[in-house]
Every structure is written in structure tokens, then in C-alpha cells.
């Protein structure tokens, strides 16, 4: 089945230690998104790629970076995680078409020690 | 600032009843509307999309859209305990904007 896969499902890192989350897709969608979601809150868009074009949200901290080496893969790098970065990180994909929904992976739950 | 508002709940209904979930949005040029279901600790799962005024039915789910009132709703008929989840309303703006704005979600509890 075509899908969005996130690895790992759970990630524990130490305060200040860089961490990378990965996302892959078999849907061949040209847009990939990274969201941060904290408990009882709406998913918050961090950035997205339209093909290779990177689009950062204005309020995304500089601590968060992303890479998209090819159509299928996208990475979220957190350079120096703080306690406030503990959250669920969601990867989503969509076609570039306003009527097309976004499809989410299972998410990565990030804990900071 | 584009906003999507939902009652946070919890909304509690007995099994077999109709659950009604509501959402309002501020961006008048919004074109596409989506309902996602999110179980605790899981990722959002698309359950309905709607683009035109009126009703759209899919099994036990009916989405309703009224662009003049900037209002979209989701009805769940014959509610089951397995429907207990948070329901997120998501709205896409007009033109070339393909990003979604999410509401905070409504927690639905279906009691056996």
C-alpha cells in the first residue's frame, strides 16, 4: 500500500543533543510537510517542501531544519533540543492541488531528558 | 490571521446517537475543508473532505458546508465507542495556497 512512513516511532534524546527524524513516502506526492503537535493542541506547521523548494513558517525556531534529498525522503533536524521541543512530530504529504488532502504518517514521539 | 475554531469538548454521546461536531473559519476565500480523526497518541486520519456548499455523505459520516456562514460540520450517525477520538477540522485557503489551517479539535466520547 502507498503510504507515509516515519522513523523512529519513539525517540528519546538528551537536552542539547542533535536529533534527526525521518519520513519517507511511496505516494509520489510533490509536497511534504512537517508538523509539531503538543498535547491537546492543533498540529503546528513548521515547514514544507514543494518539490525541492523549501518553505519555512515565520515562527519556526532556527533550531529546526529540514532536508529533502529526493522526492521520497524528508528529514527533520533539531540542532539543540530543549525541553519545550518534546512533542509528536508529524510528517504529511500531498499533491499540489488545492482539493487534495494531506496524508499523515504515524508520527514520531520525541522525548527530551 | 486565518483561524479555525472548534469547541474543545468533551462532547459525550450515548452509543447509537448522532454526534454533531462544528467548525467555523475566518478566511472567507477558503476553498477546501477536511475532517480528520485522531485517536490518543496517534496521527490524524482523513475521514471526510468537502468543497461545495451542502451535504456530503460517506457511510455513517455526513459533512455539511455553508460558505456564506463560514461554517462546516460533521455528523456521525449511529455513534460507536470506536468513534471516541479527537476530530480535527482543517481548512485550506483560496488561490494557490495549499497549506492547511487546523482547529484544536473536539474530543468526542461515545458511551456504551
XYZ file of C-alpha atoms in Angstrom:
225
model
C 0.000 0.000 0.000
C 1.149 3.507 -0.769
C 1.908 5.275 2.440
C 3.850 7.748 4.558
C 6.378 6.154 6.908
C 8.042 7.868 9.824
C 11.011 6.567 11.763
C 11.504 6.081 14.573
C 8.088 5.926 16.268
C 9.626 6.963 19.553
C 12.825 8.945 20.019
C 14.493 9.863 23.273
C 17.348 12.345 23.244
C 19.256 14.404 25.741
C 18.883 18.122 26.220
C 21.045 19.831 23.594
C 21.911 16.650 21.670
C 21.068 16.865 17.947
C 18.388 14.538 16.678
C 17.087 13.640 13.214
C 13.630 12.336 12.387
C 12.904 10.768 9.027
C 9.930 10.489 6.730
C 9.503 8.553 3.518
C 6.589 8.261 1.125
C 5.508 5.967 -1.681
C 2.649 8.232 -2.807
C 4.885 10.238 -5.167
C 3.441 13.449 -3.779
C 5.370 16.593 -4.535
C 4.617 18.397 -1.269
C 5.938 17.201 2.100
C 5.160 18.869 5.412
C 6.499 18.716 8.964
C 4.201 19.495 11.864
C 4.764 19.704 15.601
C 1.862 18.693 17.817
C 1.732 19.053 21.574
C -0.928 17.572 23.819
C -4.444 18.927 23.185
C -3.173 21.344 20.561
C -3.636 21.617 16.828
C -0.796 20.429 14.601
C 1.557 23.373 14.047
C 3.190 23.597 10.618
C 6.971 24.002 10.888
C 7.869 23.995 7.172
C 7.145 22.277 3.926
C 8.766 21.403 0.633
C 7.112 21.859 -2.719
C 9.381 19.624 -4.767
C 12.818 20.975 -3.798
C 11.584 24.410 -2.772
C 11.825 24.846 0.983
C 9.185 26.989 2.711
C 9.752 27.917 6.335
C 6.972 29.204 8.575
C 7.758 32.618 10.040
C 7.571 31.434 13.646
C 9.569 28.209 13.279
C 12.645 28.414 15.531
C 16.078 28.365 13.868
C 16.771 25.234 15.896
C 14.620 23.304 13.410
C 15.991 22.454 9.983
C 14.880 20.175 7.195
C 16.327 18.341 4.222
C 14.686 16.703 1.261
C 17.330 14.799 -0.716
C 14.806 13.317 -3.158
C 11.065 13.047 -3.787
C 10.608 10.146 -1.402
C 12.501 11.267 1.692
C 12.389 14.227 4.045
C 14.253 14.779 7.315
C 13.664 16.985 10.318
C 16.799 18.014 12.199
C 16.624 19.546 15.641
C 20.051 21.012 16.302
C 19.877 21.591 20.060
C 16.662 20.182 21.507
C 15.221 21.915 24.531
C 12.635 20.593 26.951
C 9.977 22.581 25.105
C 10.640 20.593 21.931
C 9.162 17.420 23.411
C 6.169 16.699 21.189
C 4.727 14.481 18.469
C 6.280 15.281 15.083
C 4.069 14.556 12.123
C 5.087 14.221 8.507
C 2.420 14.674 5.849
C 2.336 14.652 2.066
C 0.001 15.936 -0.587
C -0.203 16.615 -4.270
C -0.004 20.238 -5.314
C -3.705 20.650 -5.832
C -5.943 22.623 -3.530
C -8.549 19.865 -3.453
C -6.135 17.168 -2.387
C -5.948 16.265 1.291
C -2.788 15.763 3.282
C -1.854 12.227 4.265
C -0.071 11.740 7.568
C 2.499 9.259 8.760
C 2.183 7.637 12.163
C 4.313 10.333 13.799
C 7.433 10.314 15.953
C 7.032 10.928 19.677
C 10.112 12.881 20.828
C 11.111 12.943 24.497
C 13.896 15.114 25.903
C 15.819 14.037 29.005
C -4.578 35.714 10.806
C -6.529 32.756 9.500
C -8.349 30.927 12.288
C -10.307 27.718 12.599
C -12.435 27.389 15.710
C -13.869 24.248 17.239
C -15.467 23.516 20.589
C -12.837 21.588 22.517
C -15.432 19.405 24.225
C -15.532 16.864 25.509
C -18.686 16.001 23.631
C -20.293 12.960 25.163
C -22.990 10.961 23.381
C -24.538 7.549 24.044
C -23.875 4.678 21.677
C -26.228 4.765 18.706
C -26.868 8.515 18.911
C -25.908 11.197 16.393
C -22.765 13.149 17.220
C -22.587 16.681 15.790
C -19.220 18.413 15.517
C -18.926 22.027 14.453
C -16.216 24.238 12.997
C -16.058 27.890 11.940
C -13.330 29.555 9.924
C -12.272 33.133 9.409
C -10.807 33.157 5.875
C -13.687 33.911 3.506
C -11.821 32.655 0.443
C -11.250 29.183 1.883
C -11.948 26.525 -0.717
C -11.382 23.054 0.728
C -12.413 21.567 4.034
C -11.330 18.369 5.704
C -12.203 16.380 8.798
C -9.520 14.270 10.424
C -9.956 11.781 13.256
C -7.122 11.465 15.744
C -7.004 8.748 18.364
C -4.989 9.476 21.502
C -1.277 9.165 20.767
C -1.868 8.529 17.065
C -1.630 10.641 13.940
C -4.568 12.330 12.164
C -6.532 10.171 9.745
C -8.595 11.710 6.959
C -12.268 10.789 7.166
C -14.082 13.398 5.039
C -13.431 16.172 2.571
C -15.915 18.724 1.246
C -15.560 21.519 -1.278
C -19.073 22.710 -2.202
C -21.970 24.045 -0.177
C -24.366 21.385 1.029
C -24.056 17.897 2.409
C -21.677 15.075 1.553
C -22.346 11.601 2.918
C -19.940 8.692 3.335
C -21.293 5.770 5.311
C -22.165 6.950 8.817
C -20.436 10.303 8.262
C -22.008 13.441 6.762
C -20.080 16.648 6.226
C -22.018 19.887 5.830
C -20.625 23.126 4.414
C -22.087 26.621 4.429
C -19.589 29.069 2.942
C -21.840 32.095 3.497
C -21.824 31.384 7.233
C -18.205 30.135 7.164
C -19.313 27.010 8.901
C -18.556 23.336 8.396
C -19.862 20.436 10.434
C -19.513 16.687 10.751
C -22.375 14.399 11.726
C -21.694 10.858 12.884
C -24.777 8.649 12.827
C -25.149 5.509 14.944
C -22.133 6.518 17.017
C -19.938 3.667 18.221
C -17.450 3.547 21.109
C -14.732 3.165 18.447
C -15.641 6.687 17.242
C -14.285 8.090 20.509
C -11.421 10.328 19.382
C -10.474 13.931 18.732
C -11.888 15.317 15.482
C -9.817 17.973 13.751
C -11.297 20.417 11.278
C -8.800 21.583 8.648
C -9.274 24.367 6.124
C -7.311 25.212 3.008
C -7.244 28.797 1.790
C -8.084 30.041 -1.663
C -5.928 30.525 -4.744
C -2.607 28.732 -4.823
C -2.482 28.262 -1.071
C -2.268 24.539 -0.379
C -1.408 24.709 3.318
C -3.970 23.618 5.905
C -5.045 25.524 8.994
C -6.184 23.170 11.736
C -8.596 23.719 14.577
C -7.632 22.451 18.020
C -10.091 19.602 17.713
C -13.180 18.373 19.517
C -12.856 15.395 21.832
C -15.761 13.008 21.283
C -16.626 10.285 23.773
C -19.216 7.659 22.846
C -20.532 5.864 25.901
C -21.604 2.199 25.589
